[in-house]
XYZ file of C-alpha atoms in Angstrom:
706
model
C -99.355 -71.949 29.918
C -97.466 -74.240 32.309
C -99.508 -73.071 35.290
C -102.700 -73.805 33.322
C -101.551 -77.388 32.604
C -100.591 -77.870 36.248
C -104.015 -76.679 37.371
C -105.668 -79.146 34.990
C -103.561 -81.947 36.357
C -104.592 -81.129 39.927
C -108.240 -81.020 38.831
C -108.040 -84.481 37.206
C -106.286 -85.919 40.213
C -109.038 -84.619 42.467
C -111.613 -86.444 40.362
C -109.965 -89.785 41.106
C -111.333 -89.646 44.634
C -109.615 -89.343 47.958
C -106.035 -90.589 48.231
C -105.883 -94.345 48.819
C -102.418 -94.559 50.361
C -99.593 -92.554 51.900
C -97.936 -92.497 48.465
C -101.040 -90.785 47.020
C -100.912 -88.137 49.740
C -97.214 -87.490 49.118
C -97.779 -87.262 45.367
C -100.625 -84.784 45.737
C -98.618 -82.705 48.181
C -95.670 -82.659 45.794
C -97.879 -81.455 42.937
C -99.355 -78.740 45.176
C -95.960 -77.546 46.336
C -94.605 -77.503 42.789
C -97.621 -75.511 41.558
C -97.318 -72.951 44.350
C -93.587 -72.650 43.826
C -94.029 -71.992 40.120
C -96.762 -69.393 40.577
C -94.801 -67.577 43.291
C -91.617 -67.467 41.204
C -90.410 -63.875 41.208
C -92.874 -62.928 43.969
C -92.071 -64.912 47.097
C -88.766 -66.334 45.875
C -86.227 -65.736 43.097
C -87.091 -62.022 43.152
C -84.833 -59.737 41.102
C -82.279 -57.937 43.211
C -83.136 -54.191 42.986
C -79.463 -53.386 43.612
C -78.090 -55.753 40.969
C -77.179 -52.735 38.810
C -74.468 -51.735 41.293
C -72.302 -54.640 40.084
C -72.178 -53.079 36.622
C -71.443 -49.468 37.536
C -68.101 -47.970 36.645
C -66.073 -47.009 39.693
C -65.547 -43.247 39.847
C -62.337 -41.677 41.038
C -61.687 -38.266 42.532
C -58.113 -37.576 41.746
C -56.971 -40.880 40.351
C -56.859 -42.941 43.528
C -59.210 -45.819 43.936
C -59.121 -45.574 47.672
C -58.010 -43.248 50.408
C -58.819 -42.062 53.861
C -62.450 -41.435 54.641
C -63.365 -37.749 54.446
C -64.278 -36.165 57.762
C -67.860 -35.092 58.368
C -66.738 -32.568 60.977
C -66.749 -29.204 59.214
C -64.678 -27.492 61.918
C -62.034 -30.202 61.651
C -62.080 -29.907 57.851
C -61.523 -26.139 58.001
C -58.663 -26.524 60.455
C -56.910 -29.356 58.614
C -57.187 -27.679 55.208
C -56.288 -24.187 56.444
C -59.504 -22.593 55.179
C -60.729 -19.181 56.287
C -64.254 -19.292 54.870
C -66.782 -22.096 54.335
C -69.531 -21.493 51.780
C -72.363 -23.947 52.390
C -74.779 -24.595 49.557
C -78.174 -26.249 49.379
C -79.370 -26.688 45.811
C -82.059 -28.634 43.958
C -81.417 -27.503 40.385
C -77.714 -26.659 40.692
C -78.013 -22.846 40.724
C -77.028 -22.347 44.383
C -74.153 -24.776 43.899
C -72.890 -22.816 40.891
C -73.151 -19.468 42.689
C -71.380 -20.871 45.741
C -68.522 -22.105 43.562
C -68.185 -18.727 41.886
C -68.247 -16.902 45.209
C -65.593 -19.196 46.665
C -63.356 -18.639 43.656
C -63.737 -14.855 43.689
C -63.169 -14.577 47.459
C -59.841 -16.287 46.897
C -58.812 -14.298 43.838
C -59.925 -10.897 45.108
C -59.111 -11.145 48.817
C -56.662 -14.041 49.031
C -59.051 -15.967 51.309
C -58.762 -19.732 51.523
C -62.300 -20.901 50.832
C -64.129 -24.207 51.061
C -67.275 -24.748 48.983
C -69.296 -27.277 50.999
C -72.319 -29.408 50.127
C -74.551 -29.236 53.217
C -75.085 -33.000 53.158
C -71.328 -33.735 53.290
C -70.987 -32.602 56.907
C -72.757 -33.352 60.181
C -74.771 -30.200 60.965
C -74.038 -30.284 64.690
C -70.333 -29.718 63.924
C -71.213 -26.214 62.688
C -71.288 -25.322 66.384
C -67.566 -26.127 66.528
C -66.542 -23.576 63.881
C -64.317 -21.041 65.692
C -64.930 -17.301 65.599
C -61.807 -16.846 63.479
C -63.626 -18.501 60.568
C -66.546 -17.220 58.497
C -69.572 -19.192 57.259
C -71.704 -18.195 54.267
C -74.967 -20.008 53.470
C -76.432 -20.098 49.945
C -79.677 -22.025 50.198
C -82.558 -22.487 47.771
C -86.267 -22.908 48.383
C -88.162 -25.047 45.921
C -91.707 -26.355 45.606
C -93.984 -25.151 48.370
C -91.362 -23.817 50.748
C -89.308 -27.025 50.749
C -85.549 -27.399 51.277
C -83.444 -29.081 48.601
C -82.613 -32.770 48.926
C -79.064 -32.076 50.093
C -80.321 -29.658 52.767
C -82.607 -32.188 54.467
C -80.217 -33.259 57.241
C -79.314 -29.655 58.101
C -82.998 -28.686 57.914
C -83.996 -31.356 60.417
C -81.225 -30.232 62.770
C -82.188 -26.551 62.873
C -85.877 -27.465 63.246
C -85.411 -29.988 66.022
C -87.460 -29.567 69.160
C -86.752 -28.734 71.872
C -84.451 -26.174 70.275
C -81.186 -26.436 72.190
C -78.644 -25.405 69.548
C -75.931 -23.021 70.740
C -73.780 -21.142 68.207
C -72.060 -18.357 70.179
C -68.907 -18.387 68.014
C -70.473 -18.603 64.528
C -70.139 -15.540 62.278
C -72.200 -15.859 59.133
C -73.815 -14.326 56.063
C -76.725 -15.777 54.103
C -78.320 -15.630 50.666
C -81.559 -17.339 49.668
C -82.700 -18.397 46.214
C -86.434 -18.401 45.591
C -89.286 -17.353 43.354
C -91.981 -14.903 44.446
C -94.496 -16.703 42.224
C -94.528 -19.333 44.946
C -96.472 -18.678 48.091
C -93.553 -19.514 50.384
C -90.977 -17.300 48.739
C -87.517 -17.971 50.226
C -89.046 -19.728 53.231
C -85.996 -21.952 53.752
C -83.441 -19.160 54.190
C -85.867 -17.289 56.468
C -86.205 -20.272 58.795
C -82.478 -21.063 58.628
C -81.386 -17.542 59.581
C -84.044 -17.257 62.270
C -82.726 -20.471 63.848
C -79.079 -19.402 63.561
C -79.853 -16.045 65.184
C -81.854 -17.723 67.932
C -78.874 -19.987 68.599
C -76.664 -16.961 69.204
C -74.834 -16.791 65.868
C -73.623 -13.371 64.719
C -75.129 -12.332 61.384
C -72.813 -9.785 59.759
C -75.297 -8.274 57.281
C -78.951 -8.461 56.191
C -80.026 -11.673 54.470
C -79.863 -11.462 50.676
C -82.671 -12.911 48.581
C -82.928 -13.767 44.900
C -86.257 -13.663 43.081
C -86.372 -15.777 39.947
C -89.956 -14.829 39.075
C -88.622 -12.549 36.341
C -85.251 -14.243 35.938
C -83.576 -11.935 38.442
C -81.484 -14.451 40.385
C -78.171 -13.481 38.801
C -78.494 -9.736 39.290
C -79.839 -10.182 42.826
C -76.805 -12.312 43.626
C -74.375 -9.756 42.174
C -75.959 -6.929 44.177
C -75.751 -8.969 47.393
C -72.159 -9.969 46.628
C -71.164 -6.307 46.344
C -72.556 -5.766 49.835
C -70.598 -8.791 51.092
C -67.384 -7.295 49.748
C -68.176 -3.981 51.410
C -68.331 -5.881 54.724
C -65.069 -7.622 53.859
C -63.303 -4.309 53.226
C -64.858 -2.385 56.077
C -65.985 -4.381 59.084
C -63.644 -7.351 58.575
C -60.639 -5.401 57.312
C -59.773 -7.704 54.412
C -57.446 -6.321 51.746
C -58.106 -6.540 48.025
C -55.406 -8.054 45.866
C -54.958 -9.148 42.290
C -54.372 -12.890 42.124
C -54.373 -14.408 38.630
C -56.910 -17.062 37.747
C -56.226 -20.248 39.708
C -58.041 -23.409 38.580
C -59.638 -25.774 41.077
C -59.515 -28.695 38.644
C -57.063 -29.926 36.037
C -58.120 -31.419 32.692
C -55.404 -33.471 30.999
C -55.429 -35.802 28.041
C -54.380 -39.375 28.756
C -54.142 -41.460 25.604
C -53.136 -44.511 27.622
C -56.834 -44.929 28.423
C -59.090 -47.053 26.226
C -62.590 -46.054 25.233
C -63.980 -48.678 27.622
C -62.428 -46.719 30.498
C -64.295 -43.515 29.676
C -67.556 -42.046 30.900
C -69.088 -41.325 27.523
C -72.322 -39.781 28.738
C -73.972 -42.288 31.041
C -75.641 -40.394 33.900
C -74.110 -40.599 37.350
C -75.918 -42.593 40.026
C -75.553 -40.002 42.779
C -78.097 -38.527 45.155
C -77.382 -35.893 47.772
C -79.083 -36.002 51.123
C -80.090 -38.518 53.786
C -80.748 -42.159 52.903
C -84.517 -41.631 52.924
C -84.106 -38.936 50.235
C -81.865 -41.157 48.111
C -84.401 -43.987 48.379
C -87.006 -41.801 46.705
C -85.138 -42.316 43.416
C -84.970 -45.475 41.351
C -81.822 -46.484 39.476
C -81.271 -44.654 36.178
C -82.109 -46.798 33.172
C -82.255 -46.419 29.362
C -86.009 -46.685 28.760
C -87.525 -47.259 25.305
C -90.225 -44.845 24.180
C -92.869 -47.107 22.666
C -95.004 -44.366 21.147
C -95.250 -40.596 20.933
C -97.689 -38.184 19.340
C -98.555 -34.492 19.441
C -101.594 -33.576 21.517
C -101.912 -30.029 20.156
C -103.829 -29.184 17.019
C -101.683 -26.046 16.592
C -99.022 -26.129 13.870
C -96.544 -23.986 15.799
C -96.816 -25.554 19.256
C -96.106 -29.078 20.434
C -97.230 -31.074 23.444
C -96.118 -34.691 23.376
C -97.841 -37.715 24.827
C -95.077 -40.296 25.252
C -95.275 -43.837 26.587
C -92.134 -45.476 27.973
C -91.775 -49.194 28.579
C -90.326 -50.358 31.918
C -91.163 -54.051 31.416
C -87.511 -55.106 31.237
C -86.596 -53.372 34.488
C -88.167 -55.213 37.408
C -86.474 -52.820 39.837
C -88.507 -49.890 38.447
C -91.939 -49.403 39.951
C -94.075 -46.314 40.122
C -97.212 -45.120 41.851
C -99.767 -42.845 40.214
C -98.627 -39.250 40.762
C -94.873 -39.974 40.807
C -92.329 -38.127 38.642
C -90.065 -39.325 35.870
C -86.633 -37.667 35.692
C -85.358 -37.458 32.109
C -81.622 -36.963 31.516
C -81.198 -34.679 28.501
C -78.592 -34.441 25.776
C -77.303 -31.051 24.654
C -77.948 -30.019 21.023
C -75.106 -30.624 18.596
C -74.821 -27.040 17.374
C -74.053 -25.857 20.907
C -71.429 -28.588 21.297
C -69.809 -27.531 18.024
C -69.883 -23.811 18.917
C -67.788 -24.512 22.011
C -65.385 -26.970 20.419
C -64.770 -24.649 17.460
C -64.281 -21.536 19.601
C -61.773 -23.396 21.767
C -59.984 -24.868 18.728
C -60.475 -28.398 20.076
C -62.532 -30.055 17.360
C -59.679 -32.403 16.434
C -59.167 -33.457 20.058
C -62.811 -33.755 21.060
C -62.745 -37.535 21.491
C -59.360 -37.884 23.206
C -59.451 -39.478 26.697
C -59.609 -36.711 29.275
C -58.826 -36.932 32.981
C -60.480 -34.419 35.297
C -58.548 -34.093 38.526
C -59.375 -32.010 41.608
C -56.511 -29.859 42.816
C -57.560 -30.012 46.470
C -57.862 -33.025 48.768
C -61.443 -34.017 49.453
C -62.852 -31.948 46.584
C -65.861 -33.535 44.929
C -66.083 -33.475 41.146
C -69.416 -32.497 39.623
C -68.599 -34.426 36.455
C -67.298 -37.992 36.039
C -63.734 -38.802 35.072
C -62.208 -40.030 32.824
C -64.291 -38.800 29.926
C -63.872 -36.881 26.653
C -64.599 -33.315 25.585
C -67.454 -34.504 23.409
C -69.073 -36.302 26.346
C -68.355 -33.368 28.642
C -70.142 -30.865 26.419
C -72.851 -33.181 25.107
C -73.854 -34.946 28.310
C -72.329 -33.563 31.491
C -72.288 -29.736 31.433
C -75.196 -27.303 31.042
C -73.715 -25.626 27.959
C -77.076 -24.072 27.013
C -77.358 -22.283 30.350
C -77.562 -18.470 30.376
C -74.177 -16.801 30.829
C -73.978 -14.549 33.872
C -72.812 -10.965 33.503
C -70.037 -11.761 35.959
C -68.717 -14.578 33.762
C -68.927 -12.307 30.723
C -66.698 -9.755 32.429
C -64.192 -12.416 33.460
C -64.027 -13.801 29.907
C -62.589 -10.454 28.794
C -59.300 -11.412 30.475
C -58.921 -14.379 28.123
C -60.224 -12.722 24.942
C -58.196 -13.401 21.770
C -58.614 -9.847 20.400
C -58.808 -6.342 21.824
C -62.224 -5.822 20.270
C -63.568 -8.952 21.995
C -62.038 -7.894 25.304
C -63.582 -4.427 25.023
C -67.034 -5.772 24.182
C -67.078 -8.336 26.997
C -65.639 -5.929 29.545
C -68.288 -3.347 28.672
C -71.125 -5.890 28.918
C -69.784 -7.224 32.194
C -69.746 -3.797 33.828
C -73.201 -2.572 32.820
C -76.388 -4.272 33.977
C -78.482 -2.285 31.482
C -76.167 -2.917 28.523
C -76.116 -6.640 29.204
C -79.905 -6.765 29.595
C -80.246 -5.082 26.193
C -77.719 -7.505 24.674
C -79.451 -10.680 25.873
C -82.843 -9.305 24.831
C -81.587 -9.293 21.225
C -79.222 -12.280 21.202
C -79.521 -15.935 22.134
C -76.576 -16.160 24.537
C -74.904 -19.406 25.532
C -71.210 -19.726 26.300
C -70.348 -21.139 22.875
C -72.467 -18.576 21.025
C -70.951 -15.747 23.058
C -67.382 -16.810 22.261
C -68.197 -16.983 18.554
C -70.077 -13.659 18.627
C -67.303 -11.782 20.448
C -64.478 -13.121 18.276
C -65.868 -14.673 15.068
C -63.510 -17.048 13.325
C -60.917 -16.739 16.105
C -59.741 -19.461 18.479
C -59.792 -18.655 22.197
C -56.387 -20.236 22.770
C -55.848 -18.475 26.121
C -59.184 -19.538 27.642
C -58.415 -22.392 30.065
C -60.586 -25.460 29.643
C -60.735 -25.628 33.437
C -62.422 -22.189 33.478
C -65.063 -23.429 31.036
C -65.746 -26.548 33.136
C -65.858 -24.552 36.366
C -68.142 -21.851 34.954
C -70.811 -24.180 33.595
C -73.185 -26.001 35.953
C -73.590 -29.765 35.727
C -76.344 -30.896 33.358
C -79.389 -31.744 35.487
C -82.307 -34.084 34.824
C -85.723 -32.543 34.226
C -88.734 -33.862 36.142
C -92.128 -34.603 34.603
C -95.334 -35.656 36.317
C -96.282 -39.153 35.209
C -99.632 -39.026 33.401
C -100.513 -42.726 33.549
C -101.945 -44.908 36.300
C -99.858 -47.632 37.904
C -103.075 -49.621 38.403
C -104.081 -49.412 34.731
C -100.596 -49.691 33.150
C -98.051 -50.763 35.792
C -95.246 -51.429 33.295
C -95.833 -48.424 31.074
C -95.097 -44.809 32.055
C -96.802 -41.946 30.222
C -95.490 -38.386 30.023
C -97.197 -35.179 28.894
C -94.467 -32.816 27.685
C -95.011 -29.255 26.524
C -92.184 -28.396 24.098
C -90.652 -25.072 25.113
C -89.734 -22.271 22.708
C -89.397 -18.748 24.115
C -88.973 -15.827 21.681
C -86.426 -13.173 22.559
C -87.930 -10.009 24.018
C -86.454 -7.635 21.427
C -86.422 -10.060 18.481
C -89.326 -12.556 18.492
C -87.988 -14.164 15.312
C -85.297 -15.815 17.466
C -86.448 -18.568 19.811
C -84.637 -20.001 22.807
C -85.665 -23.630 22.871
C -85.842 -25.786 25.971
C -83.057 -28.379 26.023
C -84.931 -31.418 27.306
C -88.339 -30.865 25.751
C -86.780 -30.334 22.318
C -84.570 -33.380 22.848
C -87.735 -35.392 23.476
C -89.313 -33.798 20.387
C -86.320 -34.974 18.335
C -86.757 -38.524 19.682
C -90.485 -38.330 18.936
C -89.845 -37.185 15.364
C -87.445 -40.074 14.929
C -90.027 -42.576 16.180
C -92.615 -41.247 13.750
C -90.102 -40.780 10.899
C -90.898 -37.075 10.788
C -88.573 -34.389 9.564
C -88.319 -31.255 11.681
C -90.881 -28.708 10.511
C -88.500 -25.853 11.235
C -84.894 -25.482 10.186
C -84.335 -23.764 13.529
C -85.078 -26.923 15.520
C -81.912 -28.182 17.215
C -80.294 -31.468 16.244
C -79.475 -34.052 18.913
C -77.266 -37.143 18.921
C -80.221 -39.246 20.056
C -78.400 -42.601 19.758
C -76.739 -41.707 23.044
C -73.284 -42.517 24.404
C -71.834 -45.571 22.615
C -75.267 -46.051 20.994
C -76.806 -47.056 24.334
C -80.007 -45.178 23.459
C -80.570 -46.706 20.040
C -84.152 -47.806 19.571
C -85.604 -44.478 20.761
C -84.513 -44.764 24.387
C -83.840 -42.062 26.957
C -82.048 -42.227 30.275
C -84.567 -41.804 33.069
C -85.407 -42.696 36.640
C -88.519 -42.596 38.800
C -88.811 -40.254 41.778
C -91.421 -40.916 44.424
C -93.830 -38.049 44.988
C -96.180 -37.007 47.781
C -98.646 -35.914 45.084
C -100.655 -39.116 45.289
C -104.198 -40.352 45.453
C -105.604 -40.958 48.946
C -105.519 -44.572 50.107
C -109.323 -44.627 50.330
C -110.874 -44.528 46.869
C -114.089 -43.104 48.351
C -112.294 -39.849 49.259
C -113.593 -36.960 47.117
C -111.086 -35.051 44.959
C -110.810 -31.442 43.808
C -108.221 -31.285 40.993
C -107.022 -27.996 39.517
C -104.600 -27.799 36.597
C -103.675 -25.731 33.574
C -101.726 -26.754 30.470
C -99.511 -29.745 31.106
C -100.666 -29.561 34.728
C -103.308 -31.968 33.436
C -100.699 -34.772 33.501
C -101.153 -36.317 36.967
C -104.918 -35.821 36.871
C -105.188 -37.981 33.780
C -103.584 -40.764 35.815
C -105.851 -40.081 38.805
C -109.022 -40.200 36.714
C -108.012 -43.323 34.780
C -107.232 -45.077 38.050
C -110.515 -44.112 39.655
C -112.380 -45.316 36.550
C -110.629 -48.702 36.741
C -111.416 -49.035 40.447
C -115.075 -48.281 39.780
C -115.092 -50.877 37.006
C -114.012 -53.589 39.462
C -116.606 -52.580 42.032
C -114.679 -50.273 44.358
C -116.497 -47.279 45.905
C -115.388 -44.001 44.287
C -115.603 -40.521 45.753
C -116.926 -37.582 43.769
C -114.351 -35.672 41.688
C -114.227 -32.198 40.170
C -111.522 -31.374 37.614
C -110.866 -27.722 36.820
C -108.740 -27.460 33.679
C -107.494 -24.371 31.874
C -105.952 -23.898 28.423
C -106.105 -21.450 25.522
C -108.728 -22.839 23.150
C -110.838 -26.017 23.212
C -109.964 -26.943 19.625
C -106.222 -26.310 20.059
C -104.803 -27.426 23.405
C -107.540 -29.110 25.432
C -105.401 -32.094 26.431
C -106.958 -35.586 26.302
C -110.351 -34.068 25.444
C -111.879 -37.160 23.870
C -110.413 -39.592 26.399
C -111.682 -37.469 29.277
C -115.160 -37.279 27.766
C -115.298 -41.082 27.414
C -114.022 -41.620 30.948
C -116.455 -39.047 32.351
C -119.318 -40.900 30.644
C -118.258 -44.148 32.337
C -118.045 -42.422 35.729
C -121.341 -40.580 35.430
C -122.012 -38.107 38.245
C -118.771 -39.071 39.986
C -116.688 -36.810 37.687
C -117.431 -33.226 36.773
C -115.079 -31.444 34.357
C -115.017 -27.638 34.428
C -112.997 -25.874 31.714
C -111.509 -22.387 31.497
C -110.389 -21.041 28.102
C -108.254 -17.901 27.930
C -107.928 -17.244 24.179
C -111.345 -17.900 22.644
C -112.112 -15.190 20.096
C -114.949 -12.921 21.124
C -115.016 -14.283 24.668
C -113.495 -12.809 27.846
C -110.399 -14.545 29.189
C -111.216 -17.133 31.804
C -108.801 -18.939 34.111
C -109.208 -21.837 36.498
C -109.328 -19.559 39.542
C -112.332 -17.803 37.982
C -114.146 -21.117 37.635
C -113.376 -22.031 41.228
C -114.868 -18.709 42.297
C -118.003 -19.509 40.295
C -118.315 -22.916 41.970
C -116.996 -22.020 45.396
C -119.923 -23.568 47.258
C -119.447 -26.953 45.552
C -115.702 -26.818 46.204
C -116.117 -25.867 49.858
C -118.756 -28.531 50.423
C -116.427 -31.197 49.055
C -113.510 -29.932 51.155
C -115.689 -29.944 54.278
C -116.642 -33.534 53.449
C -112.991 -34.626 53.486
C -111.961 -34.034 49.872
C -108.290 -33.823 48.911
C -107.290 -30.668 47.026
C -104.678 -30.978 44.248
C -103.098 -28.169 42.210
C -100.704 -28.798 39.310
C -99.187 -26.255 36.938
C -97.296 -22.999 37.114
C -96.589 -21.497 40.520
C -98.311 -18.228 39.612
C -101.530 -20.126 38.826
C -101.274 -22.132 42.060
C -100.832 -18.935 44.070
C -103.979 -17.349 42.588
C -105.963 -20.549 43.064
C -104.845 -20.704 46.679
C -106.112 -17.171 47.288
C -109.531 -18.001 45.819
C -109.879 -21.242 47.791
C -108.952 -19.532 51.063
C -111.366 -16.662 50.378
C -114.145 -19.153 49.593
C -113.662 -21.211 52.748
C -113.386 -18.011 54.804
C -116.742 -16.806 53.451
C -118.492 -20.144 53.878
C -117.258 -20.642 57.449
C -117.443 -16.951 58.457
C -113.764 -17.066 59.406
C -111.152 -14.364 59.751
C -108.166 -14.195 57.378
C -106.017 -15.804 60.050
C -108.427 -18.699 60.564
C -108.622 -19.353 56.824
C -104.838 -19.279 56.571
C -104.488 -21.654 59.517
C -106.959 -24.039 57.895
C -104.933 -24.002 54.652
C -101.677 -24.611 56.542
C -103.200 -27.520 58.437
C -104.582 -29.009 55.202
C -101.124 -28.879 53.633
C -99.408 -30.395 56.653
C -102.014 -33.152 56.720
C -101.542 -33.895 52.974
C -105.091 -32.839 52.235
C -103.870 -29.916 50.085
C -101.122 -30.970 47.688
C -99.331 -28.992 44.984
C -97.044 -29.998 42.113
C -95.921 -26.692 40.632
C -93.043 -25.152 38.701
C -91.850 -21.874 37.192
């Protein structure tokens, strides 16, 4: 309004004719400067400080001291100063490798008396690995995620081992290695393969074959246990270590401190912490409580849910996204799981007491903030709904309150087949297991430190943003499929996804809906200290490489199934807006797969309207896999049917995008390579080289999971 009045004033002044004196010139200049200054407020000057939030963060402590000497980044020096025999490096994106590394470090100490250091790869300068003496042992547990990518905290190490020219020398390093991957992805365990190849090339001594976990069928845990048995065989044989029986020794101490006020506690606010180099950390925005403005179910099915949610970022100037980015949502654990644990431990009456978590070793990093409370710990900071490993089950037998419970847990822990049968019939979380093994009995001998050490930290879940930053720059849309997996041996029992069902609970609250099923979990959606009242969730934005090309005239081939539609909705809406303002738009083909057109064809009507506005520039090809009386059809089948159109677009510079499950992306990749091989009369090797080059050049991009 003010800028409009100012513009009118300038217009009227201009009608009075040219300035008659120096005073007129000065006056006009002053008006011009004032107008420009007003309109540029918040753009060229008085911009919000994107780091202003740092002033309001609670200072974290690691052991009670606010300060202290700076931790060394020389891993050899750290091992020498702390008297450690073994360093277990971990590189983890979801927390699994970190959890396994912690368990391995603990067991190496308890079983063999080894002094172990569990080390985040980003906490040490990689070149100092060359200084580790031959008297020490290094073990690497490293995950591969996405399309053969290293985890964020592995980036610095990854760059070091891949540097050219390769002049790394590791003649004194003795090591073992275990990779975590998923064979549904094309580049299964690529990271550990490249790491071990580089270490071997540098002259390091590998003591045993590389172990690999395959999570395609949920086999990571058993693969790890089998590899660990082989490690211990090397310990006992080649290395001459002696087994011993050391009682459980905690690495952290949890103590109540009623001198603390509630204002001193971390009550559930997420930690602002990113592992990896600065450029990795910069890919994440600050975490903010974001209001969900609206939410509705996209599915017509009564027993399945897919939510379209719109979150408002208008009040957070430091948050900006680009079409194709991800939103990380920080979940809350369901209340029944929190209560299972508190009741089994006999700590319901002390759940809200101030609790200090203290590391028992210098330089140890806590995975959870301190001080806090048990309620916050179980509700917000630990993954209490995580599956319980067979190894943990066996260890729990030592703390069992009854002989029957000890016998059951010991038996399950020893037998892979028995435990597989048990979890096929029972929904197993730590709290549920404690209650099942010893109903109505308090586990008074189970140390709280063991519980905290055994459970991984609660991680955010990432969702592709399904809106366009050009169309709605201050509103972020999500497309969330609500997960519910029936047990193999008892389909009447469902294991529900933590975050998607948390978002469903928030959605039901927004729409004043009661849960349709009594089995739906209940969440404390108001958040810690009611910070999430008003249907908010903690979230942050993560920059993605899965983006539109800078030239709007570049053709696109988009392939997605299910909620893999999400980023393509944003792409198409953005292209439609650009066309509406006169920008040249390249041709687009969208291949989309779902079960039935009347049930889960996401954004059907909106897509039809947008396609009409784009005319021949957008072609939508659908694949339905559950239409009665029709053969199953998947997106890769449709691509095969239209391979000439796809190849022509790719040869004309189109970008190829795939979003959805890794298994789908793998099959699509095979079909695309076969099509280009046929069209160009190439060999398999030439087609593969073309695909590799397209990926390296960001002409073939994938956003996949599972």
